[in-house]
Amino acid sequence: VSFAEHMFRVDDGELQAAMKPVSCPGHLQLARRMALSHRDLPLRMSELGLVHRNEAKGSMHGLFRLRQFTQDDGHVLCSSDQVEGEVARFCASLSRLYGAFGFDRVRAAFSSRPEKRLGDDRLWDKAEQALMEAAKGAGLECSLSPGEGAFYGPKLEFILDDRAGRSWQCGTIQLDFFLPERFGVTYADRDGSRRAPVMLHRAILGSLERFIGILLEHSRGRLPPWLAPEQVSVLPVGPEQSADAERILEVLRQEGLRVDVHPGDQTLSARVRQAHQSSVPFALVVGEREVQEGSVVLREGKRQRSIRLEHAVEELRQRCAEPL
Ligand code: ZN
């Protein structure tokens, strides 16, 4: 409802249309066509959904606020006794995903029932308790925002702290007892009666564009190795080691690593510096002695050590692997 004033609308007298601002109605329409039974629950749907919101011009801000963006938008339809398990599952995958991007500190804020709300208090008691227990179960530090929940249910919001000490709200999970019913979504329960499922609205990264902005600020452009566009720079000391450098490049590429050789006209120290300034996490230096010994010099920032080539390959493979 609150998105209505921010929708891009088309109205030519015959056709009334709008660009979609959220994915919930689309997911509910899919669920309605599925004629659900209790055996189908929990039903988890998600998409990287392109959404549009007509934000005020003055509020546009780099990648942080756009009028068109992609959201990792998901919904779970489940029975009320499945809520706690689904929230716990979500909290666990959220902590894993944030950790992979180098965000170690995740806080949760719990928003309870607002003054104006749908439904009776018994339902709210149950919903709030389920969300709270799940957050605790996931080991999350949880602050309280009394009365800040949505009119249709309580919510958990997840806040990341970046290296500059700024806080960003990214993930959210919200409990909703009403939207499925309004869209005519029901499931056949064990006794044959039709019931409306509970709906969980969830996003981990939120707007992908905004998350990329936050990640670049947090990492100051030094992405974790698994995300770095170039993971390893191979640096032959002189032209005599060019062939060996190319051979090492091939070995690393076969391991699935993103590697380049930088022979260059510049001195070795200039090339080492450049690799570091370009935020390439690792450099391998290959000189005459290394070629004779079957070793390389592995550089990581200012640290460096001599290591056997096969050990370097194994270490780089592990440290550049996707963590998820
Ligand atoms: Zn939703």
mmCIF file of C-alpha atoms and ligand atoms in Angstrom:
data_model
loop_
_atom_site.group_PDB
_atom_site.id
_atom_site.type_symbol
_atom_site.label_atom_id
_atom_site.label_comp_id
_atom_site.label_asym_id
_atom_site.label_seq_id
_atom_site.Cartn_x
_atom_site.Cartn_y
_atom_site.Cartn_z
ATOM 1 C CA VAL A 1 0.000 0.000 0.000
ATOM 2 C CA SER A 2 2.755 2.431 0.922
ATOM 3 C CA PHE A 3 4.363 1.864 -2.484
ATOM 4 C CA ALA A 4 1.270 3.090 -4.370
ATOM 5 C CA GLU A 5 2.358 6.732 -4.425
ATOM 6 C CA HIS A 6 5.832 5.753 -5.664
ATOM 7 C CA MET A 7 4.734 3.658 -8.645
ATOM 8 C CA PHE A 8 5.413 4.583 -12.255
ATOM 9 C CA ARG A 9 1.986 4.499 -13.895
ATOM 10 C CA VAL A 10 0.797 4.287 -17.489
ATOM 11 C CA ASP A 11 -2.748 5.332 -18.272
ATOM 12 C CA ASP A 12 -3.834 5.912 -21.887
ATOM 13 C CA GLY A 13 -7.558 5.881 -21.126
ATOM 14 C CA GLU A 14 -7.983 2.201 -21.942
ATOM 15 C CA LEU A 15 -5.029 0.574 -20.290
ATOM 16 C CA GLN A 16 -3.999 1.203 -16.725
ATOM 17 C CA ALA A 17 -0.654 -0.296 -15.897
ATOM 18 C CA ALA A 18 2.265 0.247 -13.553
ATOM 19 C CA MET A 19 5.895 -0.844 -13.251
ATOM 20 C CA LYS A 20 6.146 -3.336 -10.426
ATOM 21 C CA PRO A 21 7.513 -1.852 -7.186
ATOM 22 C CA VAL A 22 7.673 -5.148 -5.223
ATOM 23 C CA SER A 23 7.506 -8.881 -6.014
ATOM 24 C CA CYS A 24 4.948 -10.024 -3.406
ATOM 25 C CA PRO A 25 1.785 -9.889 -5.558
ATOM 26 C CA GLY A 26 3.479 -11.800 -8.394
ATOM 27 C CA HIS A 27 4.586 -14.571 -6.056
ATOM 28 C CA LEU A 28 1.104 -14.816 -4.547
ATOM 29 C CA GLN A 29 -0.458 -15.107 -7.997
ATOM 30 C CA LEU A 30 1.890 -17.997 -8.781
ATOM 31 C CA ALA A 31 0.983 -19.699 -5.499
ATOM 32 C CA ARG A 32 -2.737 -19.296 -6.185
ATOM 33 C CA ARG A 33 -2.409 -21.210 -9.460
ATOM 34 C CA MET A 34 -0.631 -24.079 -7.716
ATOM 35 C CA ALA A 35 -3.690 -25.245 -5.707
ATOM 36 C CA LEU A 36 -1.513 -25.888 -2.649
ATOM 37 C CA SER A 37 -1.837 -28.690 -0.148
ATOM 38 C CA HIS A 38 -0.180 -28.907 3.299
ATOM 39 C CA ARG A 39 2.401 -31.222 1.704
ATOM 40 C CA ASP A 40 3.653 -28.311 -0.462
ATOM 41 C CA LEU A 41 4.502 -26.208 2.591
ATOM 42 C CA PRO A 42 6.819 -24.544 3.274
ATOM 43 C CA LEU A 43 6.811 -23.152 -0.256
ATOM 44 C CA ARG A 44 9.844 -20.933 -0.867
ATOM 45 C CA MET A 45 9.931 -18.567 -3.825
ATOM 46 C CA SER A 46 12.591 -16.053 -4.670
ATOM 47 C CA GLU A 47 13.829 -14.005 -7.580
ATOM 48 C CA LEU A 48 16.310 -11.303 -8.388
ATOM 49 C CA GLY A 49 13.393 -9.023 -9.186
ATOM 50 C CA LEU A 50 13.740 -5.815 -11.147
ATOM 51 C CA VAL A 51 11.631 -3.190 -9.398
ATOM 52 C CA HIS A 52 10.869 0.483 -10.019
ATOM 53 C CA ARG A 53 10.029 3.207 -7.552
ATOM 54 C CA ASN A 54 9.493 6.812 -8.400
ATOM 55 C CA GLU A 55 11.634 8.313 -5.665
ATOM 56 C CA ALA A 56 11.944 12.080 -5.309
ATOM 57 C CA LYS A 57 14.667 13.467 -7.555
ATOM 58 C CA GLY A 58 16.534 15.041 -4.631
ATOM 59 C CA SER A 59 16.815 11.704 -2.850
ATOM 60 C CA MET A 60 18.784 9.973 -5.666
ATOM 61 C CA HIS A 61 22.219 9.099 -4.377
ATOM 62 C CA GLY A 62 24.796 7.138 -6.408
ATOM 63 C CA LEU A 63 24.165 3.410 -6.183
ATOM 64 C CA PHE A 64 22.522 3.894 -2.797
ATOM 65 C CA ARG A 65 19.175 5.094 -4.075
ATOM 66 C CA LEU A 66 17.996 4.455 -7.609
ATOM 67 C CA ARG A 67 14.621 4.465 -9.317
ATOM 68 C CA GLN A 68 15.277 1.085 -10.922
ATOM 69 C CA PHE A 69 17.036 -1.642 -8.983
ATOM 70 C CA THR A 70 17.233 -5.389 -8.472
ATOM 71 C CA GLN A 71 16.130 -6.947 -5.233
ATOM 72 C CA ASP A 72 16.835 -10.425 -3.866
ATOM 73 C CA ASP A 73 13.205 -10.735 -3.039
ATOM 74 C CA GLY A 74 11.782 -13.908 -1.569
ATOM 75 C CA HIS A 75 8.624 -15.177 0.068
ATOM 76 C CA VAL A 76 7.897 -18.252 2.110
ATOM 77 C CA LEU A 77 4.363 -19.552 2.419
ATOM 78 C CA CYS A 78 4.030 -21.875 5.408
ATOM 79 C CA SER A 79 1.783 -23.014 8.222
ATOM 80 C CA SER A 80 1.983 -21.102 11.501
ATOM 81 C CA ASP A 81 3.946 -23.878 13.230
ATOM 82 C CA GLN A 82 6.626 -23.724 10.522
ATOM 83 C CA VAL A 83 7.376 -20.026 11.071
ATOM 84 C CA GLU A 84 10.102 -20.427 13.686
ATOM 85 C CA GLY A 85 12.029 -23.007 11.664
ATOM 86 C CA GLU A 86 11.846 -20.878 8.521
ATOM 87 C CA VAL A 87 13.053 -17.748 10.318
ATOM 88 C CA ALA A 88 15.939 -19.690 11.881
ATOM 89 C CA ARG A 89 16.870 -21.064 8.460
ATOM 90 C CA PHE A 90 16.830 -17.549 7.014
ATOM 91 C CA CYS A 91 18.955 -16.082 9.850
ATOM 92 C CA ALA A 92 21.571 -18.804 9.379
ATOM 93 C CA SER A 93 21.914 -18.247 5.621
ATOM 94 C CA LEU A 94 22.003 -14.481 6.145
ATOM 95 C CA SER A 95 24.929 -14.711 8.598
ATOM 96 C CA ARG A 96 26.799 -16.988 6.186
ATOM 97 C CA LEU A 97 26.247 -14.678 3.225
ATOM 98 C CA TYR A 98 27.248 -11.478 5.063
ATOM 99 C CA GLY A 99 30.352 -13.236 6.415
ATOM 100 C CA ALA A 100 31.394 -14.158 2.875
ATOM 101 C CA PHE A 101 31.457 -10.452 1.987
ATOM 102 C CA GLY A 102 33.568 -9.604 5.034
ATOM 103 C CA PHE A 103 30.795 -8.219 7.249
ATOM 104 C CA ASP A 104 31.443 -9.838 10.611
ATOM 105 C CA ARG A 105 29.235 -7.621 12.690
ATOM 106 C CA VAL A 106 25.534 -8.076 12.020
ATOM 107 C CA ARG A 107 22.944 -6.625 14.344
ATOM 108 C CA ALA A 108 19.246 -7.309 14.318
ATOM 109 C CA ALA A 109 16.460 -4.930 15.247
ATOM 110 C CA PHE A 110 13.135 -6.367 16.258
ATOM 111 C CA SER A 111 10.025 -4.306 15.497
ATOM 112 C CA SER A 112 6.902 -5.207 17.417
ATOM 113 C CA ARG A 113 3.184 -4.480 16.871
ATOM 114 C CA PRO A 114 2.267 -0.908 15.921
ATOM 115 C CA GLU A 115 -0.760 0.857 17.321
ATOM 116 C CA LYS A 116 -2.730 0.595 14.074
ATOM 117 C CA ARG A 117 -2.729 -3.038 13.020
ATOM 118 C CA LEU A 118 -4.715 -5.885 11.565
ATOM 119 C CA GLY A 119 -5.613 -9.056 13.477
ATOM 120 C CA ASP A 120 -6.038 -10.015 17.118
ATOM 121 C CA ASP A 121 -3.448 -9.868 19.882
ATOM 122 C CA ARG A 122 -3.196 -13.636 20.269
ATOM 123 C CA LEU A 123 -1.892 -13.878 16.717
ATOM 124 C CA TRP A 124 0.569 -11.045 17.370
ATOM 125 C CA ASP A 125 1.822 -12.711 20.568
ATOM 126 C CA LYS A 126 2.564 -15.857 18.624
ATOM 127 C CA ALA A 127 4.163 -14.040 15.704
ATOM 128 C CA GLU A 128 6.402 -11.857 17.867
ATOM 129 C CA GLN A 129 7.506 -14.778 19.979
ATOM 130 C CA ALA A 130 8.354 -16.892 16.933
ATOM 131 C CA LEU A 131 10.482 -14.120 15.411
ATOM 132 C CA MET A 132 12.250 -13.329 18.682
ATOM 133 C CA GLU A 133 13.082 -16.974 19.468
ATOM 134 C CA ALA A 134 14.429 -17.511 15.978
ATOM 135 C CA ALA A 135 16.692 -14.450 16.214
ATOM 136 C CA LYS A 136 18.072 -15.668 19.551
ATOM 137 C CA GLY A 137 18.500 -19.174 18.181
ATOM 138 C CA ALA A 138 20.628 -17.755 15.375
ATOM 139 C CA GLY A 139 22.869 -16.046 17.958
ATOM 140 C CA LEU A 140 21.990 -12.519 16.834
ATOM 141 C CA GLU A 141 22.415 -9.457 18.969
ATOM 142 C CA CYS A 142 18.916 -7.989 18.922
ATOM 143 C CA SER A 143 17.743 -4.470 19.780
ATOM 144 C CA LEU A 144 14.090 -3.546 20.186
ATOM 145 C CA SER A 145 12.028 -1.060 18.190
ATOM 146 C CA PRO A 146 8.669 -1.173 19.981
ATOM 147 C CA GLY A 147 5.675 -0.276 17.809
ATOM 148 C CA GLU A 148 7.749 -0.141 14.605
ATOM 149 C CA GLY A 149 6.366 -3.296 12.985
ATOM 150 C CA ALA A 150 4.298 -3.262 9.792
ATOM 151 C CA PHE A 151 0.514 -3.127 10.153
ATOM 152 C CA TYR A 152 0.368 -6.736 8.945
ATOM 153 C CA GLY A 153 3.073 -8.216 11.183
ATOM 154 C CA PRO A 154 6.298 -7.872 13.180
ATOM 155 C CA LYS A 155 9.672 -7.743 11.478
ATOM 156 C CA LEU A 156 13.373 -8.283 11.964
ATOM 157 C CA GLU A 157 15.767 -5.930 10.232
ATOM 158 C CA PHE A 158 19.455 -6.693 9.832
ATOM 159 C CA ILE A 159 22.041 -3.954 10.094
ATOM 160 C CA LEU A 160 25.621 -4.116 8.871
ATOM 161 C CA ASP A 161 28.366 -1.950 10.322
ATOM 162 C CA ASP A 162 31.001 -0.941 7.805
ATOM 163 C CA ARG A 163 34.660 -0.111 8.498
ATOM 164 C CA ALA A 164 33.931 3.590 8.619
ATOM 165 C CA GLY A 165 31.496 2.933 11.477
ATOM 166 C CA ARG A 166 28.380 3.610 9.421
ATOM 167 C CA SER A 167 25.338 1.386 9.737
ATOM 168 C CA TRP A 168 23.323 0.026 6.848
ATOM 169 C CA GLN A 169 20.028 -1.771 7.010
ATOM 170 C CA CYS A 170 20.077 -4.516 4.382
ATOM 171 C CA GLY A 171 18.247 -7.715 5.216
ATOM 172 C CA THR A 172 14.724 -8.018 6.509
ATOM 173 C CA ILE A 173 12.222 -10.704 7.332
ATOM 174 C CA GLN A 174 8.594 -9.849 7.988
ATOM 175 C CA LEU A 175 5.730 -11.954 9.147
ATOM 176 C CA ASP A 176 2.439 -11.430 7.333
ATOM 177 C CA PHE A 177 -0.885 -13.092 8.205
ATOM 178 C CA PHE A 178 -3.021 -11.111 5.799
ATOM 179 C CA LEU A 179 -1.732 -10.727 2.254
ATOM 180 C CA PRO A 180 -2.227 -14.411 1.212
ATOM 181 C CA GLU A 181 -5.883 -14.243 2.201
ATOM 182 C CA ARG A 182 -6.393 -11.006 0.302
ATOM 183 C CA PHE A 183 -4.955 -12.608 -2.839
ATOM 184 C CA GLY A 184 -7.122 -15.706 -2.386
ATOM 185 C CA VAL A 185 -4.195 -18.045 -1.638
ATOM 186 C CA THR A 186 -5.162 -21.071 0.461
ATOM 187 C CA TYR A 187 -3.910 -24.630 1.006
ATOM 188 C CA ALA A 188 -5.739 -27.865 1.749
ATOM 189 C CA ASP A 189 -4.966 -28.809 5.348
ATOM 190 C CA ARG A 190 -4.788 -32.395 6.689
ATOM 191 C CA ASP A 191 -8.496 -32.397 7.571
ATOM 192 C CA GLY A 192 -9.385 -31.228 4.051
ATOM 193 C CA SER A 193 -10.311 -27.687 5.105
ATOM 194 C CA ARG A 194 -8.788 -24.763 3.233
ATOM 195 C CA ARG A 195 -6.642 -22.337 5.173
ATOM 196 C CA ALA A 196 -4.620 -19.283 4.298
ATOM 197 C CA PRO A 197 -0.868 -19.815 4.788
ATOM 198 C CA VAL A 198 1.366 -17.442 6.709
ATOM 199 C CA MET A 199 3.650 -15.381 4.486
ATOM 200 C CA LEU A 200 7.246 -14.420 5.224
ATOM 201 C CA HIS A 201 8.684 -11.564 3.162
ATOM 202 C CA ARG A 202 12.480 -11.754 3.131
ATOM 203 C CA ALA A 203 15.513 -10.151 1.519
ATOM 204 C CA ILE A 204 19.156 -10.612 2.474
ATOM 205 C CA LEU A 205 21.055 -8.106 0.343
ATOM 206 C CA GLY A 206 18.087 -5.839 -0.413
ATOM 207 C CA SER A 207 18.877 -3.725 -3.480
ATOM 208 C CA LEU A 208 21.872 -5.383 -5.186
ATOM 209 C CA GLU A 209 23.079 -2.031 -6.500
ATOM 210 C CA ARG A 210 22.975 -0.520 -3.032
ATOM 211 C CA PHE A 211 24.709 -3.555 -1.557
ATOM 212 C CA ILE A 212 27.521 -3.229 -4.119
ATOM 213 C CA GLY A 213 27.912 0.404 -3.034
ATOM 214 C CA ILE A 214 28.089 -0.617 0.637
ATOM 215 C CA LEU A 215 30.549 -3.421 -0.145
ATOM 216 C CA LEU A 216 32.862 -1.085 -2.075
ATOM 217 C CA GLU A 217 32.785 1.443 0.766
ATOM 218 C CA HIS A 218 33.372 -1.254 3.369
ATOM 219 C CA SER A 219 36.257 -2.901 1.501
ATOM 220 C CA ARG A 220 37.614 0.399 0.127
ATOM 221 C CA GLY A 221 37.765 -1.374 -3.211
ATOM 222 C CA ARG A 222 39.826 -4.284 -1.848
ATOM 223 C CA LEU A 223 37.304 -7.029 -2.434
ATOM 224 C CA PRO A 224 37.675 -10.400 -0.722
ATOM 225 C CA PRO A 225 39.819 -12.741 -2.904
ATOM 226 C CA TRP A 226 36.853 -14.769 -4.163
ATOM 227 C CA LEU A 227 35.293 -11.588 -5.613
ATOM 228 C CA ALA A 228 38.415 -9.826 -6.918
ATOM 229 C CA PRO A 229 38.296 -9.393 -10.725
ATOM 230 C CA GLU A 230 41.993 -10.361 -10.861
ATOM 231 C CA GLN A 231 42.971 -12.697 -8.037
ATOM 232 C CA VAL A 232 46.633 -13.348 -8.818
ATOM 233 C CA SER A 233 49.262 -11.344 -10.739
ATOM 234 C CA VAL A 234 52.169 -13.429 -12.008
ATOM 235 C CA LEU A 235 55.351 -11.322 -12.219
ATOM 236 C CA PRO A 236 58.429 -12.706 -14.016
ATOM 237 C CA VAL A 237 61.587 -10.962 -12.785
ATOM 238 C CA GLY A 238 62.965 -10.661 -16.329
ATOM 239 C CA PRO A 239 62.242 -11.771 -19.915
ATOM 240 C CA GLU A 240 64.114 -15.063 -19.243
ATOM 241 C CA GLN A 241 61.254 -16.163 -16.946
ATOM 242 C CA SER A 242 58.429 -15.250 -19.366
ATOM 243 C CA ALA A 243 57.827 -18.827 -20.496
ATOM 244 C CA ASP A 244 57.761 -20.068 -16.886
ATOM 245 C CA ALA A 245 55.339 -17.309 -15.920
ATOM 246 C CA GLU A 246 53.030 -18.344 -18.778
ATOM 247 C CA ARG A 247 53.202 -21.956 -17.634
ATOM 248 C CA ILE A 248 52.236 -20.966 -14.062
ATOM 249 C CA LEU A 249 49.393 -18.858 -15.468
ATOM 250 C CA GLU A 250 48.002 -21.921 -17.246
ATOM 251 C CA VAL A 251 48.227 -24.080 -14.112
ATOM 252 C CA LEU A 252 46.358 -21.462 -12.074
ATOM 253 C CA ARG A 253 43.729 -20.913 -14.762
ATOM 254 C CA GLN A 254 43.041 -24.622 -14.830
ATOM 255 C CA GLU A 255 42.262 -24.339 -11.134
ATOM 256 C CA GLY A 256 39.605 -21.767 -12.068
ATOM 257 C CA LEU A 257 41.551 -18.739 -10.804
ATOM 258 C CA ARG A 258 41.465 -15.311 -12.468
ATOM 259 C CA VAL A 259 45.109 -14.645 -13.271
ATOM 260 C CA ASP A 260 47.233 -12.394 -15.484
ATOM 261 C CA VAL A 261 50.925 -12.220 -16.270
ATOM 262 C CA HIS A 262 52.477 -8.759 -16.068
ATOM 263 C CA PRO A 263 55.844 -8.898 -17.880
ATOM 264 C CA GLY A 264 55.996 -5.171 -18.613
ATOM 265 C CA ASP A 265 58.888 -2.813 -19.247
ATOM 266 C CA GLN A 266 58.851 -1.618 -15.671
ATOM 267 C CA THR A 267 61.021 -2.795 -12.786
ATOM 268 C CA LEU A 268 59.821 -5.635 -10.608
ATOM 269 C CA SER A 269 59.204 -3.366 -7.612
ATOM 270 C CA ALA A 270 57.081 -1.022 -9.758
ATOM 271 C CA ARG A 271 54.988 -3.981 -10.940
ATOM 272 C CA VAL A 272 54.606 -5.312 -7.381
ATOM 273 C CA ARG A 273 53.437 -1.879 -6.288
ATOM 274 C CA GLN A 274 51.019 -1.644 -9.163
ATOM 275 C CA ALA A 275 49.476 -5.030 -8.424
ATOM 276 C CA HIS A 276 48.963 -3.918 -4.828
ATOM 277 C CA GLN A 277 47.499 -0.561 -5.841
ATOM 278 C CA SER A 278 45.109 -2.313 -8.237
ATOM 279 C CA SER A 279 43.815 -4.319 -5.241
ATOM 280 C CA VAL A 280 44.926 -7.668 -6.670
ATOM 281 C CA PRO A 281 45.083 -9.793 -3.494
ATOM 282 C CA PHE A 282 48.036 -12.016 -4.464
ATOM 283 C CA ALA A 283 51.193 -11.735 -6.568
ATOM 284 C CA LEU A 284 53.562 -14.538 -7.566
ATOM 285 C CA VAL A 285 57.120 -13.509 -8.356
ATOM 286 C CA VAL A 286 59.153 -15.846 -10.568
ATOM 287 C CA GLY A 287 62.938 -15.329 -10.780
ATOM 288 C CA GLU A 288 65.888 -17.426 -11.902
ATOM 289 C CA ARG A 289 66.399 -19.078 -8.538
ATOM 290 C CA GLU A 290 62.681 -19.878 -8.168
ATOM 291 C CA VAL A 291 62.621 -21.554 -11.588
ATOM 292 C CA GLN A 292 65.619 -23.717 -10.629
ATOM 293 C CA GLU A 293 64.050 -24.666 -7.281
ATOM 294 C CA GLY A 294 60.505 -25.177 -8.543
ATOM 295 C CA SER A 295 59.315 -22.447 -6.178
ATOM 296 C CA VAL A 296 57.734 -18.984 -6.333
ATOM 297 C CA VAL A 297 57.622 -15.939 -4.070
ATOM 298 C CA LEU A 298 54.057 -15.471 -2.876
ATOM 299 C CA ARG A 299 53.246 -11.884 -2.014
ATOM 300 C CA GLU A 300 50.214 -10.750 -0.096
ATOM 301 C CA GLY A 301 50.237 -7.058 0.657
ATOM 302 C CA LYS A 302 53.654 -6.334 2.154
ATOM 303 C CA ARG A 303 54.282 -9.882 3.335
ATOM 304 C CA GLN A 304 56.153 -12.312 1.153
ATOM 305 C CA ARG A 305 57.549 -15.827 1.411
ATOM 306 C CA SER A 306 59.187 -18.403 -0.775
ATOM 307 C CA ILE A 307 57.032 -21.469 -1.270
ATOM 308 C CA ARG A 308 57.004 -24.519 -3.530
ATOM 309 C CA LEU A 309 54.914 -23.929 -6.639
ATOM 310 C CA GLU A 310 52.491 -26.801 -6.002
ATOM 311 C CA HIS A 311 51.887 -25.561 -2.444
ATOM 312 C CA ALA A 312 51.281 -22.041 -3.725
ATOM 313 C CA VAL A 313 48.746 -23.353 -6.242
ATOM 314 C CA GLU A 314 46.903 -25.294 -3.541
ATOM 315 C CA GLU A 315 46.907 -22.364 -1.127
ATOM 316 C CA LEU A 316 45.651 -19.902 -3.757
ATOM 317 C CA ARG A 317 42.958 -22.331 -4.868
ATOM 318 C CA GLN A 318 41.675 -22.572 -1.293
ATOM 319 C CA ARG A 319 41.921 -18.893 -0.461
ATOM 320 C CA CYS A 320 40.173 -17.772 -3.653
ATOM 321 C CA ALA A 321 37.391 -20.376 -3.458
ATOM 322 C CA GLU A 322 33.820 -19.154 -3.270
ATOM 323 C CA PRO A 323 32.845 -19.472 0.378
ATOM 324 C CA LEU A 324 29.217 -20.431 -0.241
HETATM 325 ZN ZN ZN B 1 7.094 -9.163 -0.118
#
